[in-house]
Every structure is written in C-alpha cells, then in structure tokens.
Amino acid sequence: MRTPIIAGNWKMYKDINEALELTNSIKRDAYNVDNVGIVICPPATDLSDVGEMLMESNIDLGAQNCYWENEGAFTGEVSVPMIKSTGCKYVIIGHSERRKYFGETDETVNKKIKAAIDGGLIPIMCVGETLGQREAGKTIEVVKGQVTEGLKGFDENFLKDLVIAYEPVWAIGTGKTATPDQAQEVHAMIRTLLEKLFSKTFAEEKRVLYGGSVKPDNINVLMEEKDIDGGLIGGASLKSDSFTDIIKTTSELYRVKQEKN
Ligand code: PEP
C-alpha cells in the first residue's frame, strides 16, 4: 500500500519568526502521528532555520522551487545543492503559480526534475488544468501532456521517489474543491499513463497527491478515493490546527484502509 503524504505549501507567507512559531506548533501537534509522511515547504529564507528545528522530528522539509544549474550568474535563483544544504528532502516543481506568473513550462519542469533528483531531492511535480481548459473538455489532454513532457527522457529507476500532485488550477486558493469523482478520474488517468510510460509496478507504487482547497472537512472524502494518496495543502497549512487536523484524518483513514486489506 502507498503511504500517504500531506505536504504544506506555505507559498510567500511567514517571515522567519512566524515560520519558527508555526513549525514549533506543527511539531508539537503532530509529534505522535504515524502512517503518513508529513512535509512542510516554507519560503526559501526560512529553510535553514526551520530545517534545524525539524531535525529528529517526524516532519520533512521541502522547498517551493529550485533552479536547474548548480551555481552561476543567475541572480535571485536558488540551486538544488543550496536547498539540500538546508536539510530539505523535497522540492515542489511546476506549481501552477510558477507556471502562471514566472513562465515555467513543461520543459523547465523537466530540467528542474532532472536537477533535483541528480542532487538528491525528491520532486513533487505539480500538474493541473485551468478552468478554461476544463470547460473546453481538455482536462485529460492537458494533464496527460504535462505528465508526459515533464517526465520525458527519464527511466523509472531515476523517478522511483518522485511524487506527483494533481492540482486543478481553478481549485487552488479559491475555496472550490474538485469533487472526489472529478479528482479520482484524473488520478486514475495519471496512474494508467504512468503504467504506459513506465511499468505497472511503477504506476501502482507512485504517490499522486491532490491539491486545491483541501481543508479538514473535505480531506476524508478525497482520501477515500482509490488513487488519491494524500494532499498538497496551501491555505490550510498556514495554521497548525487545520494542517494537523488534515494529517490526523489522513493517518486514521490510512490505518482503517490497512486493516481492511
Ligand atoms: C497549493 O498551493 O498548492 C494549494 C493547493 O493551495 P490551496 O490549498 O490554498 O488551494
């Protein structure tokens, strides 16, 4: 069975003092939770200190972005070795806000995935359609393209730890969540595609998270879906009580699923 992951994307929120306070609360509130991978992704300026605070805890650290070169004259960018040196295990790649505001494409996503894995980070690759694309009936085509292009040229061994997050753009930060059926349809398609591109085992083992206005009161219906393996959480990850509620519900549902199997 795939152990779920709940990852918090803090986006451009929390200065260093706020970040340490939130990290401390999450550590306290989630210290005895098992059955679920917990990841927090603070802004780059917080990574080092938060990383130190997370040492020997059950919470992993992630960055929200990286550049594909290790060093050089790339003002404002942060490289994989730099991120790794702060204690990060994960890096979010291709979030829709990066695609929308910072010109990221499937090609840059592909380069960043290569750099991340080469440098020892686990990418959380984000894919998802806009409202216009959904309304035009193009959801499957768009997401298929993003997964195929983003993972082009890699073999399954290279991608063994990769995590994928399906995040319909129209559901991010809007309070609109995809219905469990809508999400499951895309998650199942991604798994079928992974089988076609790689292998059945790879597809069965790959964690595919859902993201888009996940809250303590909707995580349970989403997690009941067969192909949803956790969540990438924005707004609700900025408070310890809502984030840890989501984590605890996920852990409990996973425990029940394990007992049934
Ligand atoms: C996100 O930032 O990836 C996200 C899903 O945000 P929210 O939960 O606020 O919709």
Short mmCIF file of C-alpha atoms and ligand atoms in Angstrom, two decimals:
data_model
loop_
_atom_site.label_atom_id
_atom_site.label_comp_id
_atom_site.label_asym_id
_atom_site.label_seq_id
_atom_site.Cartn_x
_atom_site.Cartn_y
_atom_site.Cartn_z
CA MET A 1 0.00 0.00 0.00
CA ARG A 2 1.09 3.55 -0.71
CA THR A 3 1.77 5.53 2.48
CA PRO A 4 0.05 8.90 2.05
CA ILE A 5 1.84 12.24 2.16
CA ILE A 6 0.45 15.52 3.43
CA ALA A 7 2.61 18.42 2.24
CA GLY A 8 2.09 22.04 3.23
CA ASN A 9 2.95 24.73 0.69
CA TRP A 10 3.36 27.96 2.63
CA LYS A 11 3.78 29.97 -0.59
CA MET A 12 5.07 33.53 0.14
CA TYR A 13 3.82 33.61 3.72
CA LYS A 14 5.69 33.55 7.05
CA ASP A 15 8.81 35.52 7.88
CA ILE A 16 11.43 33.75 9.94
CA ASN A 17 9.80 34.38 13.33
CA GLU A 18 6.37 33.32 12.10
CA ALA A 19 7.87 30.30 10.38
CA LEU A 20 9.59 29.08 13.53
CA GLU A 21 6.44 29.59 15.57
CA LEU A 22 4.32 27.63 13.09
CA THR A 23 6.92 24.87 12.77
CA ASN A 24 7.07 24.54 16.53
CA SER A 25 3.28 24.20 16.76
CA ILE A 26 3.09 21.64 13.96
CA LYS A 27 5.89 19.64 15.58
CA ARG A 28 4.03 19.65 18.90
CA ASP A 29 0.60 18.86 17.41
CA ALA A 30 1.78 16.11 15.05
CA TYR A 31 4.58 14.56 17.07
CA ASN A 32 2.94 11.15 17.56
CA VAL A 33 1.26 10.78 14.16
CA ASP A 34 2.37 7.86 12.03
CA ASN A 35 1.12 6.26 8.80
CA VAL A 36 1.58 9.50 6.91
CA GLY A 37 4.54 11.40 5.50
CA ILE A 38 4.46 15.00 6.69
CA VAL A 39 6.22 17.69 4.66
CA ILE A 40 6.34 21.46 5.13
CA CYS A 41 7.55 23.78 2.38
CA PRO A 42 8.31 27.25 3.79
CA PRO A 43 9.74 30.15 1.77
CA ALA A 44 13.45 29.84 0.88
CA THR A 45 14.51 32.39 3.51
CA ASP A 46 13.12 30.17 6.28
CA LEU A 47 14.51 26.82 5.14
CA SER A 48 17.74 26.75 7.06
CA ASP A 49 16.32 27.59 10.49
CA VAL A 50 13.18 25.52 10.01
CA GLY A 51 15.40 22.63 8.87
CA GLU A 52 17.33 22.85 12.11
CA MET A 53 14.12 22.86 14.14
CA LEU A 54 12.86 19.76 12.29
CA MET A 55 15.96 17.66 13.00
CA GLU A 56 15.00 14.31 14.54
CA SER A 57 11.29 15.02 14.06
CA ASN A 58 8.68 13.12 12.02
CA ILE A 59 8.36 16.09 9.64
CA ASP A 60 10.31 16.53 6.41
CA LEU A 61 11.34 19.81 4.86
CA GLY A 62 10.67 20.86 1.27
CA ALA A 63 11.44 23.88 -0.90
CA GLN A 64 8.90 25.50 -3.21
CA ASN A 65 11.14 25.80 -6.25
CA CYS A 66 14.71 25.31 -7.47
CA TYR A 67 16.89 26.23 -10.41
CA TRP A 68 18.43 23.59 -12.67
CA GLU A 69 22.06 24.82 -12.59
CA ASN A 70 24.16 24.10 -9.50
CA GLU A 71 25.72 27.57 -9.39
CA GLY A 72 26.46 30.56 -11.58
CA ALA A 73 25.37 34.05 -12.53
CA PHE A 74 21.62 33.50 -12.08
CA THR A 75 20.58 36.37 -9.81
CA GLY A 76 17.75 35.53 -7.48
CA GLU A 77 17.74 31.81 -8.13
CA VAL A 78 18.40 29.04 -5.60
CA SER A 79 20.10 25.80 -6.63
CA VAL A 80 19.48 22.21 -5.60
CA PRO A 81 22.76 21.85 -3.62
CA MET A 82 21.90 25.08 -1.74
CA ILE A 83 18.44 23.75 -0.91
CA LYS A 84 19.82 20.37 0.06
CA SER A 85 22.28 22.01 2.47
CA THR A 86 19.37 23.43 4.49
CA GLY A 87 18.11 19.93 5.29
CA CYS A 88 15.44 19.69 2.59
CA LYS A 89 14.30 16.31 1.33
CA TYR A 90 11.65 17.51 -1.15
CA VAL A 91 11.16 20.29 -3.67
CA ILE A 92 7.90 21.37 -5.30
CA ILE A 93 8.34 21.72 -9.06
CA GLY A 94 5.99 23.26 -11.61
CA HIS A 95 3.38 24.64 -9.21
CA SER A 96 0.66 26.37 -11.24
CA GLU A 97 1.60 29.73 -9.70
CA ARG A 98 5.14 29.27 -11.04
CA ARG A 99 3.73 28.30 -14.43
CA LYS A 100 1.33 31.26 -14.45
CA TYR A 101 3.45 34.09 -13.01
CA PHE A 102 7.03 33.00 -13.70
CA GLY A 103 6.82 31.45 -17.13
CA GLU A 104 7.52 27.85 -16.13
CA THR A 105 6.82 25.33 -18.85
CA ASP A 106 6.87 21.56 -19.14
CA GLU A 107 10.40 21.96 -20.48
CA THR A 108 11.67 23.87 -17.43
CA VAL A 109 9.81 21.43 -15.18
CA ASN A 110 11.66 18.60 -16.90
CA LYS A 111 15.04 20.29 -16.37
CA LYS A 112 14.27 21.00 -12.72
CA ILE A 113 13.19 17.42 -12.08
CA LYS A 114 16.49 16.19 -13.51
CA ALA A 115 18.49 18.65 -11.40
CA ALA A 116 16.51 17.86 -8.24
CA ILE A 117 16.94 14.10 -8.49
CA ASP A 118 20.59 14.37 -9.55
CA GLY A 119 21.16 16.49 -6.45
CA GLY A 120 19.34 14.15 -4.06
CA LEU A 121 15.99 15.91 -3.65
CA ILE A 122 12.58 14.33 -4.21
CA PRO A 123 10.46 16.38 -6.62
CA ILE A 124 6.77 16.96 -6.01
CA MET A 125 5.76 17.62 -9.60
CA CYS A 126 2.53 19.64 -9.96
CA VAL A 127 0.15 19.30 -12.87
CA GLY A 128 -3.39 20.54 -13.44
CA GLU A 129 -5.76 22.24 -15.84
CA THR A 130 -7.16 25.77 -15.80
CA LEU A 131 -10.89 26.45 -15.61
CA GLY A 132 -10.96 27.30 -19.34
CA GLN A 133 -9.27 24.03 -20.21
CA ARG A 134 -11.73 22.07 -18.04
CA GLU A 135 -14.71 23.83 -19.55
CA ALA A 136 -13.37 23.13 -23.03
CA GLY A 137 -13.24 19.40 -22.15
CA LYS A 138 -9.43 19.37 -22.29
CA THR A 139 -8.57 18.29 -18.73
CA ILE A 140 -7.31 14.82 -19.61
CA GLU A 141 -5.37 16.01 -22.65
CA VAL A 142 -3.69 18.85 -20.68
CA VAL A 143 -2.70 16.76 -17.67
CA LYS A 144 -1.53 13.89 -19.86
CA GLY A 145 0.70 16.32 -21.76
CA GLN A 146 2.14 17.84 -18.57
CA VAL A 147 2.99 14.43 -17.09
CA THR A 148 4.43 13.06 -20.34
CA GLU A 149 6.54 16.12 -21.11
CA GLY A 150 7.60 16.73 -17.51
CA LEU A 151 8.93 13.17 -17.21
CA LYS A 152 10.36 12.87 -20.72
CA GLY A 153 13.72 11.16 -21.04
CA PHE A 154 13.81 9.61 -17.55
CA ASP A 155 13.60 5.96 -16.64
CA GLU A 156 11.56 4.54 -13.81
CA ASN A 157 14.52 3.89 -11.59
CA PHE A 158 15.52 7.55 -11.80
CA LEU A 159 11.95 8.56 -10.88
CA LYS A 160 11.43 5.98 -8.15
CA ASP A 161 10.83 8.52 -5.34
CA LEU A 162 9.06 11.18 -7.45
CA VAL A 163 5.73 12.42 -6.08
CA ILE A 164 3.06 13.85 -8.38
CA ALA A 165 0.45 16.39 -7.28
CA TYR A 166 -2.70 16.87 -9.33
CA GLU A 167 -3.89 20.41 -8.65
CA PRO A 168 -6.73 21.75 -10.78
CA VAL A 169 -5.77 25.43 -11.11
CA TRP A 170 -9.38 26.56 -10.62
CA ALA A 171 -9.42 24.89 -7.19
CA ILE A 172 -6.23 26.46 -5.82
CA GLY A 173 -6.87 29.14 -3.23
CA THR A 174 -10.44 29.59 -4.45
CA GLY A 175 -12.34 27.56 -1.88
CA LYS A 176 -13.63 25.37 -4.76
CA THR A 177 -12.51 21.77 -4.40
CA ALA A 178 -12.75 19.23 -7.18
CA THR A 179 -15.41 16.68 -6.27
CA PRO A 180 -13.94 13.32 -5.24
CA ASP A 181 -15.18 11.92 -8.59
CA GLN A 182 -13.53 14.68 -10.61
CA ALA A 183 -10.25 14.23 -8.74
CA GLN A 184 -10.36 10.42 -8.91
CA GLU A 185 -10.94 10.50 -12.68
CA VAL A 186 -7.72 12.44 -13.23
CA HIS A 187 -5.72 10.50 -10.65
CA ALA A 188 -6.75 7.21 -12.29
CA MET A 189 -5.79 8.58 -15.69
CA ILE A 190 -2.36 9.62 -14.35
CA ARG A 191 -1.80 6.11 -12.98
CA THR A 192 -2.81 4.50 -16.27
CA LEU A 193 -0.46 6.85 -18.09
CA LEU A 194 2.41 6.00 -15.73
CA GLU A 195 1.84 2.33 -16.48
CA LYS A 196 2.02 3.06 -20.19
CA LEU A 197 5.12 5.25 -19.89
CA PHE A 198 6.96 3.09 -17.33
CA SER A 199 5.51 -0.08 -15.79
CA LYS A 200 2.60 -1.48 -13.80
CA THR A 201 4.68 -1.67 -10.62
CA PHE A 202 5.87 1.90 -11.03
CA ALA A 203 2.29 3.11 -11.54
CA GLU A 204 0.98 1.14 -8.57
CA GLU A 205 3.68 2.45 -6.24
CA LYS A 206 3.64 6.10 -7.29
CA ARG A 207 2.12 8.58 -4.83
CA VAL A 208 -0.29 11.02 -6.51
CA LEU A 209 -1.45 13.81 -4.20
CA TYR A 210 -4.48 16.02 -4.69
CA GLY A 211 -4.27 19.79 -4.17
CA GLY A 212 -6.85 22.56 -4.36
CA SER A 213 -8.64 23.99 -1.32
CA VAL A 214 -8.16 20.88 0.81
CA LYS A 215 -9.45 21.52 4.32
CA PRO A 216 -10.05 19.44 7.47
CA ASP A 217 -13.69 18.96 6.39
CA ASN A 218 -13.05 17.62 2.88
CA ILE A 219 -9.84 15.57 3.24
CA ASN A 220 -11.81 12.48 4.30
CA VAL A 221 -13.96 12.23 1.16
CA LEU A 222 -10.94 12.83 -1.05
CA MET A 223 -8.81 10.26 0.76
CA GLU A 224 -11.49 7.63 0.32
CA GLU A 225 -10.78 7.63 -3.41
CA LYS A 226 -8.66 4.74 -4.58
CA ASP A 227 -5.99 6.74 -6.40
CA ILE A 228 -5.60 9.74 -4.07
CA ASP A 229 -2.54 9.33 -1.87
CA GLY A 230 -2.62 12.49 0.21
CA GLY A 231 -2.65 16.21 -0.39
CA LEU A 232 -0.66 19.29 -1.23
CA ILE A 233 -2.16 21.90 1.04
CA GLY A 234 -1.86 25.68 0.65
CA GLY A 235 -4.09 27.90 2.80
CA ALA A 236 -4.93 25.26 5.40
CA SER A 237 -1.22 24.55 6.00
CA LEU A 238 -0.66 28.03 7.41
CA LYS A 239 -2.26 27.19 10.74
CA SER A 240 -1.15 24.29 12.85
CA ASP A 241 -4.66 23.24 13.89
CA SER A 242 -6.06 22.91 10.36
CA PHE A 243 -2.88 21.35 8.97
CA THR A 244 -2.55 18.80 11.76
CA ASP A 245 -6.29 18.00 11.58
CA ILE A 246 -5.76 17.08 7.93
CA ILE A 247 -2.70 15.00 8.85
CA LYS A 248 -4.51 13.16 11.64
CA THR A 249 -7.57 12.39 9.49
CA THR A 250 -5.31 11.06 6.75
CA SER A 251 -3.41 8.89 9.20
CA GLU A 252 -6.60 7.45 10.65
CA LEU A 253 -8.14 6.73 7.22
CA TYR A 254 -4.95 5.01 6.14
CA ARG A 255 -4.98 2.86 9.28
CA VAL A 256 -8.59 1.79 8.52
CA LYS A 257 -7.67 1.04 4.88
CA GLN A 258 -4.73 -1.10 6.04
CA GLU A 259 -6.97 -3.08 8.39
CA LYS A 260 -9.40 -3.78 5.54
CA ASN A 261 -6.64 -5.07 3.25
C1 PEP B 1 -1.39 24.94 -3.31
O1 PEP B 1 -0.82 25.97 -3.05
O2 PEP B 1 -0.77 24.03 -3.87
C2 PEP B 1 -2.80 24.77 -2.92
C3 PEP B 1 -3.39 23.64 -3.21
O3 PEP B 1 -3.39 25.82 -2.28
P1 PEP B 1 -4.82 25.82 -1.54
O4 PEP B 1 -4.85 24.60 -0.65
O5 PEP B 1 -4.86 27.09 -0.77
O6 PEP B 1 -5.87 25.75 -2.60
#
